Amino acid sequence: MYGISLFDLSWLAVSMLAAGAVTGLLAGVFGVGGGAVAVPILYELFRLVGVPEEVRMPLCIGTSLAIIIPTSIRSFMTHRAKGAVDMSILRVWAVPVVLGVIMGSFIARFAPADLFKVVFVIVAGVSAIRLLFGKDTWRFGLDMPAKPIMVAYGWLIGVLSALMGIGGGQLSNLFMTFYNRPIHQAIATSSGLGVLISIPGAIGYIYAGLPRAAEYPNVVALQFPLAIGYISLIGFMLFVPTSIWMAPIGARLAHTLSKRRLEVAFGIFLLIVSARFVASLIA
């Protein structure tokens, strides 16, 4: 199948299940949807099964957004049960975030492959620098800004998240900590963004990928029933069970870790992801 051996397919399936567990754990710990883990792993998988470079990255991102749907819902519910989610921020961001996701999904239909990687590297790299080297004195203000700024930033979160295949956690964590919100509250609130981003994002990538699948009729991994648009149904089915299982465990773990340990762990993780995609851009 796909021109590779049964042994290799079995190894990939086991790897995907394990990666799903890691994705769910990180989704809970860091308040992200897990896309920063899922996208690079899916990229390697689709490379092995011969998906062309031109459509590989958007296929990874669309699949990641679909995977984030159940993971982010479970993570958000766990954080909310602990009373750590600021619902007032989510209410302000809800509409602009969804509008941004719709625009990002539209861009994905026509964007060159390298654009997705560049956006991923820039956002993850800036977030990592802030987490690893930032100081408590790095502040834009002591409270959240006025509603127009919040709306504009929510729209930006939606656009960039749709182009990265993430749940928006990196972006909202960065924004909220610059406005004096504790990292634990930022992480918990960010988990709610994953729900707002992943559902319209996945629908958008189905729309963006359907005509591209028709352009590559010989690429089995892009054709139904293995995929629908830019969403790999196989990738989704293998990631979701273990990611759902681990998400609440990660959310509970987040509330036992110190602020600095959370920041350092998240920063190192984002640097590793950035380095991977920089290497693929250079190669």
mmCIF file of C-alpha atoms in Angstrom:
data_model
loop_
_atom_site.group_PDB
_atom_site.id
_atom_site.type_symbol
_atom_site.label_atom_id
_atom_site.label_comp_id
_atom_site.label_asym_id
_atom_site.label_seq_id
_atom_site.Cartn_x
_atom_site.Cartn_y
_atom_site.Cartn_z
ATOM 1 C CA MET A 1 0.000 0.000 0.000
ATOM 2 C CA TYR A 2 1.338 3.479 -0.991
ATOM 3 C CA GLY A 3 4.361 1.649 -2.390
ATOM 4 C CA ILE A 4 5.877 0.876 1.032
ATOM 5 C CA SER A 5 6.081 -2.363 2.982
ATOM 6 C CA LEU A 6 3.572 -3.650 5.521
ATOM 7 C CA PHE A 7 6.280 -3.347 8.199
ATOM 8 C CA ASP A 8 6.799 0.332 7.402
ATOM 9 C CA LEU A 9 3.059 0.961 7.413
ATOM 10 C CA SER A 10 2.751 -0.744 10.808
ATOM 11 C CA TRP A 11 5.619 1.327 12.181
ATOM 12 C CA LEU A 12 3.988 4.516 10.898
ATOM 13 C CA ALA A 13 0.644 3.569 12.477
ATOM 14 C CA VAL A 14 2.276 2.961 15.866
ATOM 15 C CA SER A 15 4.211 6.220 15.530
ATOM 16 C CA MET A 16 1.002 8.106 14.763
ATOM 17 C CA LEU A 17 -0.731 6.665 17.822
ATOM 18 C CA ALA A 18 2.239 7.638 20.008
ATOM 19 C CA ALA A 19 2.354 11.091 18.426
ATOM 20 C CA GLY A 20 -1.348 11.485 19.144
ATOM 21 C CA ALA A 21 -0.654 10.831 22.828
ATOM 22 C CA VAL A 22 2.106 13.463 22.868
ATOM 23 C CA THR A 23 -0.166 15.894 21.020
ATOM 24 C CA GLY A 24 -2.926 15.460 23.577
ATOM 25 C CA LEU A 25 -0.525 15.824 26.508
ATOM 26 C CA LEU A 26 0.926 19.064 25.139
ATOM 27 C CA ALA A 27 -2.541 20.351 24.290
ATOM 28 C CA GLY A 28 -3.476 20.059 27.939
ATOM 29 C CA VAL A 29 -0.176 21.290 29.405
ATOM 30 C CA PHE A 30 0.322 24.307 27.150
ATOM 31 C CA GLY A 31 -3.263 25.194 26.261
ATOM 32 C CA VAL A 32 -2.591 24.577 22.572
ATOM 33 C CA GLY A 33 -4.417 22.325 20.165
ATOM 34 C CA GLY A 34 -1.321 20.208 19.556
ATOM 35 C CA GLY A 35 -0.796 21.357 15.977
ATOM 36 C CA ALA A 36 2.828 22.281 16.621
ATOM 37 C CA VAL A 37 3.427 18.572 17.275
ATOM 38 C CA ALA A 38 1.024 17.120 14.731
ATOM 39 C CA VAL A 39 2.143 19.191 11.725
ATOM 40 C CA PRO A 40 5.838 18.153 11.701
ATOM 41 C CA ILE A 41 4.977 14.489 12.301
ATOM 42 C CA LEU A 42 2.364 14.468 9.561
ATOM 43 C CA TYR A 43 4.858 16.199 7.271
ATOM 44 C CA GLU A 44 7.280 13.268 7.650
ATOM 45 C CA LEU A 45 4.509 10.714 7.206
ATOM 46 C CA PHE A 46 3.206 12.264 4.015
ATOM 47 C CA ARG A 47 6.755 12.571 2.690
ATOM 48 C CA LEU A 48 7.215 8.822 3.152
ATOM 49 C CA VAL A 49 4.002 8.002 1.308
ATOM 50 C CA GLY A 50 4.912 10.218 -1.637
ATOM 51 C CA VAL A 51 2.685 13.264 -1.247
ATOM 52 C CA PRO A 52 4.165 16.014 -3.477
ATOM 53 C CA GLU A 53 5.803 18.992 -1.800
ATOM 54 C CA GLU A 54 3.288 21.372 -3.399
ATOM 55 C CA VAL A 55 0.377 19.943 -1.404
ATOM 56 C CA ARG A 56 2.120 18.248 1.521
ATOM 57 C CA MET A 57 2.171 21.167 3.962
ATOM 58 C CA PRO A 58 -1.488 22.209 3.504
ATOM 59 C CA LEU A 59 -2.505 18.540 3.854
ATOM 60 C CA CYS A 60 -0.608 18.474 7.176
ATOM 61 C CA ILE A 61 -2.239 21.696 8.343
ATOM 62 C CA GLY A 62 -5.785 20.694 7.379
ATOM 63 C CA THR A 63 -5.380 17.313 9.068
ATOM 64 C CA SER A 64 -3.922 18.995 12.152
ATOM 65 C CA LEU A 65 -6.921 21.334 12.419
ATOM 66 C CA ALA A 66 -9.274 18.347 12.248
ATOM 67 C CA ILE A 67 -7.266 16.551 14.958
ATOM 68 C CA ILE A 68 -7.415 19.665 17.168
ATOM 69 C CA ILE A 69 -11.232 19.639 17.276
ATOM 70 C CA PRO A 70 -11.742 16.854 19.873
ATOM 71 C CA THR A 71 -8.411 17.506 21.622
ATOM 72 C CA SER A 72 -9.109 21.196 22.217
ATOM 73 C CA ILE A 73 -12.680 20.553 23.359
ATOM 74 C CA ARG A 74 -11.492 18.096 26.002
ATOM 75 C CA SER A 75 -8.616 20.333 27.100
ATOM 76 C CA PHE A 76 -10.896 23.390 27.327
ATOM 77 C CA MET A 77 -13.491 21.550 29.403
ATOM 78 C CA THR A 78 -10.822 20.402 31.865
ATOM 79 C CA HIS A 79 -9.353 23.908 32.278
ATOM 80 C CA ARG A 80 -12.808 25.443 32.580
ATOM 81 C CA ALA A 81 -13.783 22.973 35.290
ATOM 82 C CA LYS A 82 -10.847 24.312 37.306
ATOM 83 C CA GLY A 83 -12.143 27.874 36.896
ATOM 84 C CA ALA A 84 -9.001 29.038 35.080
ATOM 85 C CA VAL A 85 -10.562 30.208 31.781
ATOM 86 C CA ASP A 86 -11.292 33.922 31.272
ATOM 87 C CA MET A 87 -14.546 33.689 29.309
ATOM 88 C CA SER A 88 -14.742 37.474 28.844
ATOM 89 C CA ILE A 89 -11.666 37.345 26.585
ATOM 90 C CA LEU A 90 -13.041 34.433 24.578
ATOM 91 C CA ARG A 91 -16.328 36.273 24.018
ATOM 92 C CA VAL A 92 -14.478 39.285 22.575
ATOM 93 C CA TRP A 93 -12.302 37.095 20.354
ATOM 94 C CA ALA A 94 -14.972 34.674 19.124
ATOM 95 C CA VAL A 95 -16.204 36.481 15.987
ATOM 96 C CA PRO A 96 -12.891 38.032 14.799
ATOM 97 C CA VAL A 97 -11.044 34.743 15.322
ATOM 98 C CA VAL A 98 -13.552 32.815 13.212
ATOM 99 C CA LEU A 99 -13.434 35.496 10.480
ATOM 100 C CA GLY A 100 -9.646 35.295 10.507
ATOM 101 C CA VAL A 101 -9.753 31.510 10.169
ATOM 102 C CA ILE A 102 -12.059 31.803 7.170
ATOM 103 C CA MET A 103 -9.663 34.230 5.490
ATOM 104 C CA GLY A 104 -6.649 32.039 6.295
ATOM 105 C CA SER A 105 -8.393 29.004 4.822
ATOM 106 C CA PHE A 106 -9.141 30.962 1.652
ATOM 107 C CA ILE A 107 -5.485 32.000 1.375
ATOM 108 C CA ALA A 108 -4.489 28.336 1.794
ATOM 109 C CA ARG A 109 -6.254 27.484 -1.438
ATOM 110 C CA PHE A 110 -3.812 29.575 -3.476
ATOM 111 C CA ALA A 111 -0.695 30.009 -1.281
ATOM 112 C CA PRO A 112 2.698 28.503 -2.225
ATOM 113 C CA ALA A 113 3.901 25.617 -0.043
ATOM 114 C CA ASP A 114 6.748 27.562 1.592
ATOM 115 C CA LEU A 115 4.410 30.260 2.935
ATOM 116 C CA PHE A 116 2.994 27.818 5.503
ATOM 117 C CA LYS A 117 6.484 26.943 6.750
ATOM 118 C CA VAL A 118 7.612 30.571 6.951
ATOM 119 C CA VAL A 119 4.557 31.564 9.014
ATOM 120 C CA PHE A 120 5.113 28.561 11.282
ATOM 121 C CA VAL A 121 8.782 29.398 11.881
ATOM 122 C CA ILE A 122 8.240 33.127 12.529
ATOM 123 C CA VAL A 123 5.398 32.731 15.005
ATOM 124 C CA ALA A 124 6.902 29.770 16.869
ATOM 125 C CA GLY A 125 10.343 31.427 16.968
ATOM 126 C CA VAL A 126 9.073 34.742 18.370
ATOM 127 C CA SER A 127 7.000 32.893 20.966
ATOM 128 C CA ALA A 128 10.023 30.802 22.015
ATOM 129 C CA ILE A 129 12.251 33.867 22.453
ATOM 130 C CA ARG A 130 9.625 35.550 24.600
ATOM 131 C CA LEU A 131 9.198 32.486 26.796
ATOM 132 C CA LEU A 132 12.895 31.660 27.207
ATOM 133 C CA PHE A 133 14.444 35.107 27.507
ATOM 134 C CA GLY A 134 11.585 37.452 28.330
ATOM 135 C CA LYS A 135 11.318 39.147 31.706
ATOM 136 C CA ASP A 136 8.308 40.074 33.777
ATOM 137 C CA THR A 137 9.071 43.708 32.962
ATOM 138 C CA TRP A 138 8.359 43.047 29.249
ATOM 139 C CA ARG A 139 4.835 44.403 29.237
ATOM 140 C CA PHE A 140 2.601 46.364 26.897
ATOM 141 C CA GLY A 141 0.292 47.108 29.806
ATOM 142 C CA LEU A 142 -0.973 45.949 33.176
ATOM 143 C CA ASP A 143 -4.426 45.023 31.871
ATOM 144 C CA MET A 144 -5.903 43.841 28.585
ATOM 145 C CA PRO A 145 -6.133 46.567 25.896
ATOM 146 C CA ALA A 146 -9.228 48.273 24.495
ATOM 147 C CA LYS A 147 -11.765 46.223 22.548
ATOM 148 C CA PRO A 148 -10.685 47.395 19.044
ATOM 149 C CA ILE A 149 -7.132 46.134 19.684
ATOM 150 C CA MET A 150 -8.501 42.883 21.068
ATOM 151 C CA VAL A 151 -10.682 42.423 17.991
ATOM 152 C CA ALA A 152 -7.789 43.131 15.609
ATOM 153 C CA TYR A 153 -5.517 40.705 17.424
ATOM 154 C CA GLY A 154 -8.232 38.058 17.470
ATOM 155 C CA TRP A 155 -8.540 38.352 13.691
ATOM 156 C CA LEU A 156 -4.744 38.026 13.324
ATOM 157 C CA ILE A 157 -4.741 34.935 15.561
ATOM 158 C CA GLY A 158 -7.378 33.367 13.310
ATOM 159 C CA VAL A 159 -5.492 34.052 10.063
ATOM 160 C CA LEU A 160 -2.107 32.840 11.310
ATOM 161 C CA SER A 161 -3.539 29.789 13.085
ATOM 162 C CA ALA A 162 -5.292 28.707 9.883
ATOM 163 C CA LEU A 163 -1.972 28.965 8.019
ATOM 164 C CA MET A 164 -0.072 27.057 10.724
ATOM 165 C CA GLY A 165 -2.553 24.316 11.616
ATOM 166 C CA ILE A 166 -2.528 25.267 15.286
ATOM 167 C CA GLY A 167 -5.193 26.013 17.853
ATOM 168 C CA GLY A 168 -3.963 29.572 18.458
ATOM 169 C CA GLY A 169 -2.383 28.827 21.829
ATOM 170 C CA GLN A 170 1.089 30.124 20.968
ATOM 171 C CA LEU A 171 -0.319 33.437 19.764
ATOM 172 C CA SER A 172 -2.828 34.045 22.533
ATOM 173 C CA ASN A 173 -0.352 32.975 25.241
ATOM 174 C CA LEU A 174 2.137 35.516 23.902
ATOM 175 C CA PHE A 175 -0.470 38.285 23.773
ATOM 176 C CA MET A 176 -1.958 37.657 27.205
ATOM 177 C CA THR A 177 1.394 37.454 29.011
ATOM 178 C CA PHE A 178 2.426 40.781 27.435
ATOM 179 C CA TYR A 179 -0.629 42.237 29.152
ATOM 180 C CA ASN A 180 0.231 40.918 32.593
ATOM 181 C CA ARG A 181 -1.923 37.806 32.605
ATOM 182 C CA PRO A 182 -0.449 34.812 34.500
ATOM 183 C CA ILE A 183 0.847 32.003 32.284
ATOM 184 C CA HIS A 184 -1.554 29.475 33.822
ATOM 185 C CA GLN A 185 -4.569 31.663 33.009
ATOM 186 C CA ALA A 186 -3.219 32.369 29.526
ATOM 187 C CA ILE A 187 -2.838 28.651 28.849
ATOM 188 C CA ALA A 188 -6.297 27.813 30.163
ATOM 189 C CA THR A 189 -7.992 30.584 28.163
ATOM 190 C CA SER A 190 -6.025 29.658 25.042
ATOM 191 C CA SER A 191 -7.454 26.156 25.146
ATOM 192 C CA GLY A 192 -10.839 27.675 24.283
ATOM 193 C CA LEU A 193 -9.415 29.256 21.131
ATOM 194 C CA GLY A 194 -8.646 25.791 19.791
ATOM 195 C CA VAL A 195 -12.370 25.106 19.613
ATOM 196 C CA LEU A 196 -13.081 28.407 17.807
ATOM 197 C CA ILE A 197 -10.266 27.876 15.302
ATOM 198 C CA SER A 198 -10.275 24.158 14.545
ATOM 199 C CA ILE A 199 -13.887 23.648 13.429
ATOM 200 C CA PRO A 200 -14.145 26.424 10.802
ATOM 201 C CA GLY A 201 -10.487 25.810 9.902
ATOM 202 C CA ALA A 202 -11.084 22.149 9.097
ATOM 203 C CA ILE A 203 -14.133 23.015 6.993
ATOM 204 C CA GLY A 204 -12.095 25.653 5.169
ATOM 205 C CA TYR A 205 -9.306 23.194 4.355
ATOM 206 C CA ILE A 206 -11.817 20.728 2.935
ATOM 207 C CA TYR A 207 -12.958 23.501 0.608
ATOM 208 C CA ALA A 208 -9.373 24.500 -0.256
ATOM 209 C CA GLY A 209 -8.208 20.931 -0.896
ATOM 210 C CA LEU A 210 -10.981 19.469 -3.056
ATOM 211 C CA PRO A 211 -9.838 21.091 -6.323
ATOM 212 C CA ARG A 212 -6.195 20.289 -5.523
ATOM 213 C CA ALA A 213 -7.040 16.607 -5.055
ATOM 214 C CA ALA A 214 -8.543 16.647 -8.541
ATOM 215 C CA GLU A 215 -5.251 18.040 -9.878
ATOM 216 C CA TYR A 216 -3.320 15.096 -8.364
ATOM 217 C CA PRO A 217 -5.450 12.027 -9.201
ATOM 218 C CA ASN A 218 -2.450 9.685 -8.849
ATOM 219 C CA VAL A 219 -1.702 10.770 -5.261
ATOM 220 C CA VAL A 220 -3.718 8.176 -3.347
ATOM 221 C CA ALA A 221 -3.281 9.918 0.005
ATOM 222 C CA LEU A 222 -5.271 12.905 -1.329
ATOM 223 C CA GLN A 223 -8.218 10.897 -2.647
ATOM 224 C CA PHE A 224 -11.444 9.912 -0.898
ATOM 225 C CA PRO A 225 -11.940 7.775 1.238
ATOM 226 C CA LEU A 226 -8.342 8.258 2.490
ATOM 227 C CA ALA A 227 -8.790 12.024 2.515
ATOM 228 C CA ILE A 228 -11.385 14.700 1.986
ATOM 229 C CA GLY A 229 -9.923 17.906 0.656
ATOM 230 C CA TYR A 230 -6.840 18.770 2.675
ATOM 231 C CA ILE A 231 -7.817 16.494 5.589
ATOM 232 C CA SER A 232 -6.291 13.024 5.817
ATOM 233 C CA LEU A 233 -8.945 10.775 7.326
ATOM 234 C CA ILE A 234 -6.322 8.132 8.165
ATOM 235 C CA GLY A 235 -4.201 10.670 10.026
ATOM 236 C CA PHE A 236 -7.262 11.913 11.872
ATOM 237 C CA MET A 237 -8.400 8.441 12.940
ATOM 238 C CA LEU A 238 -4.953 7.434 14.222
ATOM 239 C CA PHE A 239 -4.212 10.644 16.127
ATOM 240 C CA VAL A 240 -7.535 11.305 17.802
ATOM 241 C CA PRO A 241 -8.006 8.333 20.208
ATOM 242 C CA THR A 242 -4.727 8.760 22.089
ATOM 243 C CA SER A 243 -4.789 12.576 21.922
ATOM 244 C CA ILE A 244 -8.251 12.696 23.536
ATOM 245 C CA TRP A 245 -7.070 10.281 26.214
ATOM 246 C CA MET A 246 -4.008 12.380 27.134
ATOM 247 C CA ALA A 247 -5.437 15.934 26.889
ATOM 248 C CA PRO A 248 -7.068 16.056 30.359
ATOM 249 C CA ILE A 249 -3.952 14.500 31.912
ATOM 250 C CA GLY A 250 -1.879 17.322 30.427
ATOM 251 C CA ALA A 251 -4.360 19.947 31.646
ATOM 252 C CA ARG A 252 -4.133 18.632 35.201
ATOM 253 C CA LEU A 253 -0.339 18.513 34.955
ATOM 254 C CA ALA A 254 -0.241 22.193 33.894
ATOM 255 C CA HIS A 255 -1.698 23.248 37.235
ATOM 256 C CA THR A 256 1.044 21.418 39.164
ATOM 257 C CA LEU A 257 4.012 23.028 37.359
ATOM 258 C CA SER A 258 5.669 26.322 38.258
ATOM 259 C CA LYS A 259 5.305 29.341 35.975
ATOM 260 C CA ARG A 260 8.989 29.286 34.956
ATOM 261 C CA ARG A 261 9.080 25.579 34.224
ATOM 262 C CA LEU A 262 6.054 25.916 31.973
ATOM 263 C CA GLU A 263 7.649 28.814 30.092
ATOM 264 C CA VAL A 264 11.005 27.084 29.583
ATOM 265 C CA ALA A 265 9.458 23.779 28.521
ATOM 266 C CA PHE A 266 7.144 25.464 26.023
ATOM 267 C CA GLY A 267 9.943 27.689 24.678
ATOM 268 C CA ILE A 268 12.335 24.796 24.040
ATOM 269 C CA PHE A 269 9.587 22.821 22.372
ATOM 270 C CA LEU A 270 8.795 25.697 19.977
ATOM 271 C CA LEU A 271 12.486 26.160 19.105
ATOM 272 C CA ILE A 272 12.769 22.494 18.126
ATOM 273 C CA VAL A 273 9.729 22.779 15.880
ATOM 274 C CA SER A 274 11.070 25.977 14.276
ATOM 275 C CA ALA A 275 14.459 24.410 13.591
ATOM 276 C CA ARG A 276 12.804 21.480 11.830
ATOM 277 C CA PHE A 277 10.990 23.675 9.362
ATOM 278 C CA VAL A 278 13.958 25.978 8.799
ATOM 279 C CA ALA A 279 15.907 22.875 7.777
ATOM 280 C CA SER A 280 13.177 21.864 5.323
ATOM 281 C CA LEU A 281 13.153 25.370 3.797
ATOM 282 C CA ILE A 282 16.920 25.316 3.274
ATOM 283 C CA ALA A 283 17.078 21.765 1.906
#
